[in-house]
mmCIF file of C-alpha atoms in Angstrom:
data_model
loop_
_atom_site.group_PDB
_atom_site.id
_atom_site.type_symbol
_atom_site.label_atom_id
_atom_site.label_comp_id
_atom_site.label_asym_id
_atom_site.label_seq_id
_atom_site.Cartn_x
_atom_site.Cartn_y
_atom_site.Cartn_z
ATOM 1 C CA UNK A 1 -46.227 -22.899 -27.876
ATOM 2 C CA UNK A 2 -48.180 -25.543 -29.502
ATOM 3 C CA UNK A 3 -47.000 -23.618 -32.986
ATOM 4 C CA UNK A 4 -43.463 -24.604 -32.104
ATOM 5 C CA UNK A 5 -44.621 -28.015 -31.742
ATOM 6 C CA UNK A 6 -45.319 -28.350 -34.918
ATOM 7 C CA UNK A 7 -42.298 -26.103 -36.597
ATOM 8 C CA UNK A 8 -40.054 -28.735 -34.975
ATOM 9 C CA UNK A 9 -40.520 -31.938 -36.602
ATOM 10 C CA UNK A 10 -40.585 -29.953 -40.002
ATOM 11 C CA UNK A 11 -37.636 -28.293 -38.861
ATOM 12 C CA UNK A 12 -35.525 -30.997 -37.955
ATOM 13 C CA UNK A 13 -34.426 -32.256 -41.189
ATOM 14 C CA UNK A 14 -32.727 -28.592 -41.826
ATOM 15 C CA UNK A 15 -31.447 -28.529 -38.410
ATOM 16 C CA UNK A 16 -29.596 -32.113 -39.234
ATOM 17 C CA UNK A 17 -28.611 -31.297 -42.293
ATOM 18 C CA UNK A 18 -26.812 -28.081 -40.875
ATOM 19 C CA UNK A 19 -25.232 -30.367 -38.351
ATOM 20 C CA UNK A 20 -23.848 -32.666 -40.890
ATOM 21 C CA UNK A 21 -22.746 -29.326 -43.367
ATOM 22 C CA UNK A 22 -21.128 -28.202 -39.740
ATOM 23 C CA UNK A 23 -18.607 -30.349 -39.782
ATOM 24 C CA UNK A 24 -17.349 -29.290 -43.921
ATOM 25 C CA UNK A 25 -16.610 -25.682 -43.043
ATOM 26 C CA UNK A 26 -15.099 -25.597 -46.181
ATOM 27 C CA UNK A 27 -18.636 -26.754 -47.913
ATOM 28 C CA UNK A 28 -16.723 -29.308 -49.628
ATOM 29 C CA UNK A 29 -19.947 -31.783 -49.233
ATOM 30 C CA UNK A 30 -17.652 -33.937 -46.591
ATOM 31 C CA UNK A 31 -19.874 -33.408 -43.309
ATOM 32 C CA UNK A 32 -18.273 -36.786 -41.921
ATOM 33 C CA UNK A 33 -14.802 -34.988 -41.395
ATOM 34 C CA UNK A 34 -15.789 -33.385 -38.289
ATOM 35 C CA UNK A 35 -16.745 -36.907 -37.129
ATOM 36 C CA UNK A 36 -13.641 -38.368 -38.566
ATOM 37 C CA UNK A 37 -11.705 -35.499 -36.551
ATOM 38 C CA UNK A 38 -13.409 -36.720 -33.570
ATOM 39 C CA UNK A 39 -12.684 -40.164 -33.959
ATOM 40 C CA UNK A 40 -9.040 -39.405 -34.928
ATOM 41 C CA UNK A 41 -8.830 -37.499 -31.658
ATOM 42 C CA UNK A 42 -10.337 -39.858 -28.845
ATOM 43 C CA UNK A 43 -8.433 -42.807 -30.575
ATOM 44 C CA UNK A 44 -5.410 -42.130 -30.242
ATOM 45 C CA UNK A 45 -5.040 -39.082 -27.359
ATOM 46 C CA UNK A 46 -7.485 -41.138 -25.170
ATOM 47 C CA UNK A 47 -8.246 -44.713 -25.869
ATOM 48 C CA UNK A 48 -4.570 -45.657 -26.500
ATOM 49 C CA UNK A 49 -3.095 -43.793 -24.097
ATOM 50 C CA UNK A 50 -5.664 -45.236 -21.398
ATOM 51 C CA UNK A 51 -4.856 -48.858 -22.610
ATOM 52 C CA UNK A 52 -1.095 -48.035 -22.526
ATOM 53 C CA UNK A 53 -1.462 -47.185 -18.529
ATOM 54 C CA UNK A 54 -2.558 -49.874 -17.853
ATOM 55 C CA UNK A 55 -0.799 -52.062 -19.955
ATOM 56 C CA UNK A 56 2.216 -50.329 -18.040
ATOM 57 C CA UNK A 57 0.781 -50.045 -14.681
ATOM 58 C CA UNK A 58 3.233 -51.591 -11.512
ATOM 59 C CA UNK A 59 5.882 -52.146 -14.441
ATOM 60 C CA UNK A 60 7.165 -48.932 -15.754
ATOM 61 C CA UNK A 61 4.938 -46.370 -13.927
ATOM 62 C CA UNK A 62 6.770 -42.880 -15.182
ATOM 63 C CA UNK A 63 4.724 -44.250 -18.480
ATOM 64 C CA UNK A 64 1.722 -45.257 -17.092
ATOM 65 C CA UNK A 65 1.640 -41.827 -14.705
ATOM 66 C CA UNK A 66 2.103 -40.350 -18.728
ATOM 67 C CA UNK A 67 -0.289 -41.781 -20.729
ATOM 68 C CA UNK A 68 -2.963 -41.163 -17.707
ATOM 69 C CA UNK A 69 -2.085 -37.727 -17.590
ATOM 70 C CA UNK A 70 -2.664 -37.697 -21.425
ATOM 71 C CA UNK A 71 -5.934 -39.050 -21.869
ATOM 72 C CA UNK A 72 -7.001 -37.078 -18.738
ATOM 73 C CA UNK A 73 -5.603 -33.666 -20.392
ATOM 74 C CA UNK A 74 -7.418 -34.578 -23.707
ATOM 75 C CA UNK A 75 -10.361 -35.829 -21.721
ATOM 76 C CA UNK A 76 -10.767 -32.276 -19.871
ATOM 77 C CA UNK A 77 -9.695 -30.363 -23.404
ATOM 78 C CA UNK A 78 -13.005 -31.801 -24.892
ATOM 79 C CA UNK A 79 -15.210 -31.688 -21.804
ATOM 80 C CA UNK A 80 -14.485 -28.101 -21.656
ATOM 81 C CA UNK A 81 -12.934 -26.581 -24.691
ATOM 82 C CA UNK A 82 -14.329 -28.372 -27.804
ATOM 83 C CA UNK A 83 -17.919 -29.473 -26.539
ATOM 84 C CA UNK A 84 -18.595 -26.261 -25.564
ATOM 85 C CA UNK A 85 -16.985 -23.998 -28.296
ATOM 86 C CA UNK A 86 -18.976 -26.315 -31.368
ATOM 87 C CA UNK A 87 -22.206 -25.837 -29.408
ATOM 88 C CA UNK A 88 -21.977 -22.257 -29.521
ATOM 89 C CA UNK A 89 -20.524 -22.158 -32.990
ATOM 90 C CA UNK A 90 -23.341 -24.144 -34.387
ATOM 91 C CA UNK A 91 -26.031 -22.396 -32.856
ATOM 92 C CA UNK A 92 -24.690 -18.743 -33.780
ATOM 93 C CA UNK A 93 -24.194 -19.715 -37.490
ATOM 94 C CA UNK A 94 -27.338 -21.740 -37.755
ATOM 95 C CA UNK A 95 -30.154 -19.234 -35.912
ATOM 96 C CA UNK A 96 -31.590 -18.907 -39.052
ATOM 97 C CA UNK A 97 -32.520 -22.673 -38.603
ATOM 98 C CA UNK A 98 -33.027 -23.480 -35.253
ATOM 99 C CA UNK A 99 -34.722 -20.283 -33.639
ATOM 100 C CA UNK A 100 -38.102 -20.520 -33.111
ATOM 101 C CA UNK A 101 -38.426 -24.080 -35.029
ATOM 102 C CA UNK A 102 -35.952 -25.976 -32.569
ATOM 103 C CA UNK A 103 -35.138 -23.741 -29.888
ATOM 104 C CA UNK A 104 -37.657 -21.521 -29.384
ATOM 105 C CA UNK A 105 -36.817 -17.986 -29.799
ATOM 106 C CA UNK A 106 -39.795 -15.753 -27.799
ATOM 107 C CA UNK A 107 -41.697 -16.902 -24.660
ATOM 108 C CA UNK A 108 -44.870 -15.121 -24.102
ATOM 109 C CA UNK A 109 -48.578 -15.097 -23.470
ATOM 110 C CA UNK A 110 -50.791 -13.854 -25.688
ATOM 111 C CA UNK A 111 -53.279 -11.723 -24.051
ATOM 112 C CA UNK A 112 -55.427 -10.929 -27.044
ATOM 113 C CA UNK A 113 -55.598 -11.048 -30.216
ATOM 114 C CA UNK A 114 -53.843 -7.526 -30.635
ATOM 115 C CA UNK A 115 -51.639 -7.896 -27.616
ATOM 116 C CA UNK A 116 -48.902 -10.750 -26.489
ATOM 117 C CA UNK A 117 -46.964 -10.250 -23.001
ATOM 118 C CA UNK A 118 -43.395 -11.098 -23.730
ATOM 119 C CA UNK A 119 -41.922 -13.026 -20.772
ATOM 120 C CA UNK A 120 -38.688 -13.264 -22.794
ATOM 121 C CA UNK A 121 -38.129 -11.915 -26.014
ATOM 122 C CA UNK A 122 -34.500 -13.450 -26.625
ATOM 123 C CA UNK A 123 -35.280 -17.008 -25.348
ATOM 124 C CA UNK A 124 -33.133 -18.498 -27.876
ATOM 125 C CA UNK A 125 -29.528 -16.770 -26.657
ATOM 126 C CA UNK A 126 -31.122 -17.720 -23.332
ATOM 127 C CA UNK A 127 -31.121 -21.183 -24.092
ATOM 128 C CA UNK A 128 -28.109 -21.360 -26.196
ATOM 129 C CA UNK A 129 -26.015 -19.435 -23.521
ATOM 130 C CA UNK A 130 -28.005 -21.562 -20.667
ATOM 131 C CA UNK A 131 -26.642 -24.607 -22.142
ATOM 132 C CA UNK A 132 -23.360 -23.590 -22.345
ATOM 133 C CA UNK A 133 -23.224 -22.815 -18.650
ATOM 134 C CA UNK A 134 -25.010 -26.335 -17.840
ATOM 135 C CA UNK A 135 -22.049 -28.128 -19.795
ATOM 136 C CA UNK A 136 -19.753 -26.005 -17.620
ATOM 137 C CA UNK A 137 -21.068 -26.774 -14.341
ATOM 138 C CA UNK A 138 -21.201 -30.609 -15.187
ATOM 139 C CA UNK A 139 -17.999 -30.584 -16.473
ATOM 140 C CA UNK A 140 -16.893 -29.501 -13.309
ATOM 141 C CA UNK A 141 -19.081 -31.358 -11.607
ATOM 142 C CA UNK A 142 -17.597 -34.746 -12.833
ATOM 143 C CA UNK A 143 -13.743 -33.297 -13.065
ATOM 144 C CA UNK A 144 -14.413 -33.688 -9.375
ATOM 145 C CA UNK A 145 -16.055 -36.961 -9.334
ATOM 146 C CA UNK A 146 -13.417 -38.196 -11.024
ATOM 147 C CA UNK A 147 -10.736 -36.545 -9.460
ATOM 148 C CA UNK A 148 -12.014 -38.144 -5.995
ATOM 149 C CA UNK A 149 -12.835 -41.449 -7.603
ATOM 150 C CA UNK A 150 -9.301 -41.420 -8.952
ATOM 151 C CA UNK A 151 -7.694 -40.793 -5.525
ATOM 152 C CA UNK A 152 -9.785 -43.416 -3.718
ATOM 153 C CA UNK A 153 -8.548 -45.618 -5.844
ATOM 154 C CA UNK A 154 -4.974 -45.507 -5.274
ATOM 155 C CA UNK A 155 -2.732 -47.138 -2.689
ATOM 156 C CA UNK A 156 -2.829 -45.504 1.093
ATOM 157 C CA UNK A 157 0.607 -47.349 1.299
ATOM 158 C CA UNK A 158 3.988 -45.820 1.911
ATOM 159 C CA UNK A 159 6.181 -46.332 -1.252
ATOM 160 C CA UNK A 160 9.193 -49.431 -1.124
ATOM 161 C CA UNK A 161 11.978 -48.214 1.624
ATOM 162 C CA UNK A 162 9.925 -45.338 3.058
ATOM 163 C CA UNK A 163 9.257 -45.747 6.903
ATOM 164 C CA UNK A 164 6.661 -43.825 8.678
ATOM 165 C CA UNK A 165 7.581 -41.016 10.843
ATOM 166 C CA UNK A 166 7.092 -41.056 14.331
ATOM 167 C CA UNK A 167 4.014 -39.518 15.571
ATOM 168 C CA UNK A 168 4.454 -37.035 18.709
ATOM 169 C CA UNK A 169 5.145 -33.165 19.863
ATOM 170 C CA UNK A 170 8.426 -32.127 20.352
ATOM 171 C CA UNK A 171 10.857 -34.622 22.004
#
């Protein structure tokens, strides 16, 4: 263990520069396109939308109900699509890089000189994989935070012209 230790910090500069070459699948030497992409994306599908609810909010609300519903769906796309689906895209084409320098690959204890007891021999899909399920369950996790805090938030009241029915059994 204390090996890895030491792989990592001279492993990191590889493991950034794969990041950065991650987002230029086309190797053009552009890694700031995949941040660019990102940018482009929350910017307009989230941020504007957002402001344009509740710029719109008690005036028009068919548009403000709209652009929430927007940002929300592109909001959930990322929290469960994209986030998830680059993690395991970077770590399957960059193993070569990050197993057993930044994730290690092989848990174990080593016995003897001769002989090492393998607790886990494929730590590194382990981990990978283990991740993947951890953004999962806090994705869902705060879908449903949100979801409540959302509801909380809006009015218990009935709409303009609605009365209340009449509470009772059969008359």
């Amino acid at each position: 263990m204390g090996e890895w230790f030491s792989q990592f910090g001279a492993a990191l500069p590889d493991a950034l520069r794969a990041a950065y070459r991650f987002g230029d699948p086309l190797d053009l030497g552009r890694g700031w396109v995949g941040l660019a992409v990102m940018v482009l994306w929350v910017g307009p599908l989230m941020i504007l939308p957002l402001w344009l609810a509740k710029l719109t909010y008690g005036k028009r609300e068919w548009v403000s109900a709209t652009m929430g519903v927007m940002a929300g769906s592109a909001f959930l796309w990322w929290l469960h699509g994209v986030i998830p689906h680059a993690w395991i895209q970077f770590t399957e084409s960059n193993e070569n890089i990050l197993s057993g320098t930044i994730i290690p690959a092989t848990a174990g204890i080593d016995v003897s000189e001769d002989y090492r007891l393998d607790i886990a021999s494929n730590l590194y899909s382990v981990i990978t994989e283990g991740v993947v399920g951890a953004m999962m369950v806090i994705g869902i996790v705060l879908t449903c935070w949100l979801a409540l805090r959302v509801q909380k938030s809006l009015p218990k009241t009935l709409a303009a012209g609605e009365t209340k029915p009449e509470a009772g059994g059969y008359k």
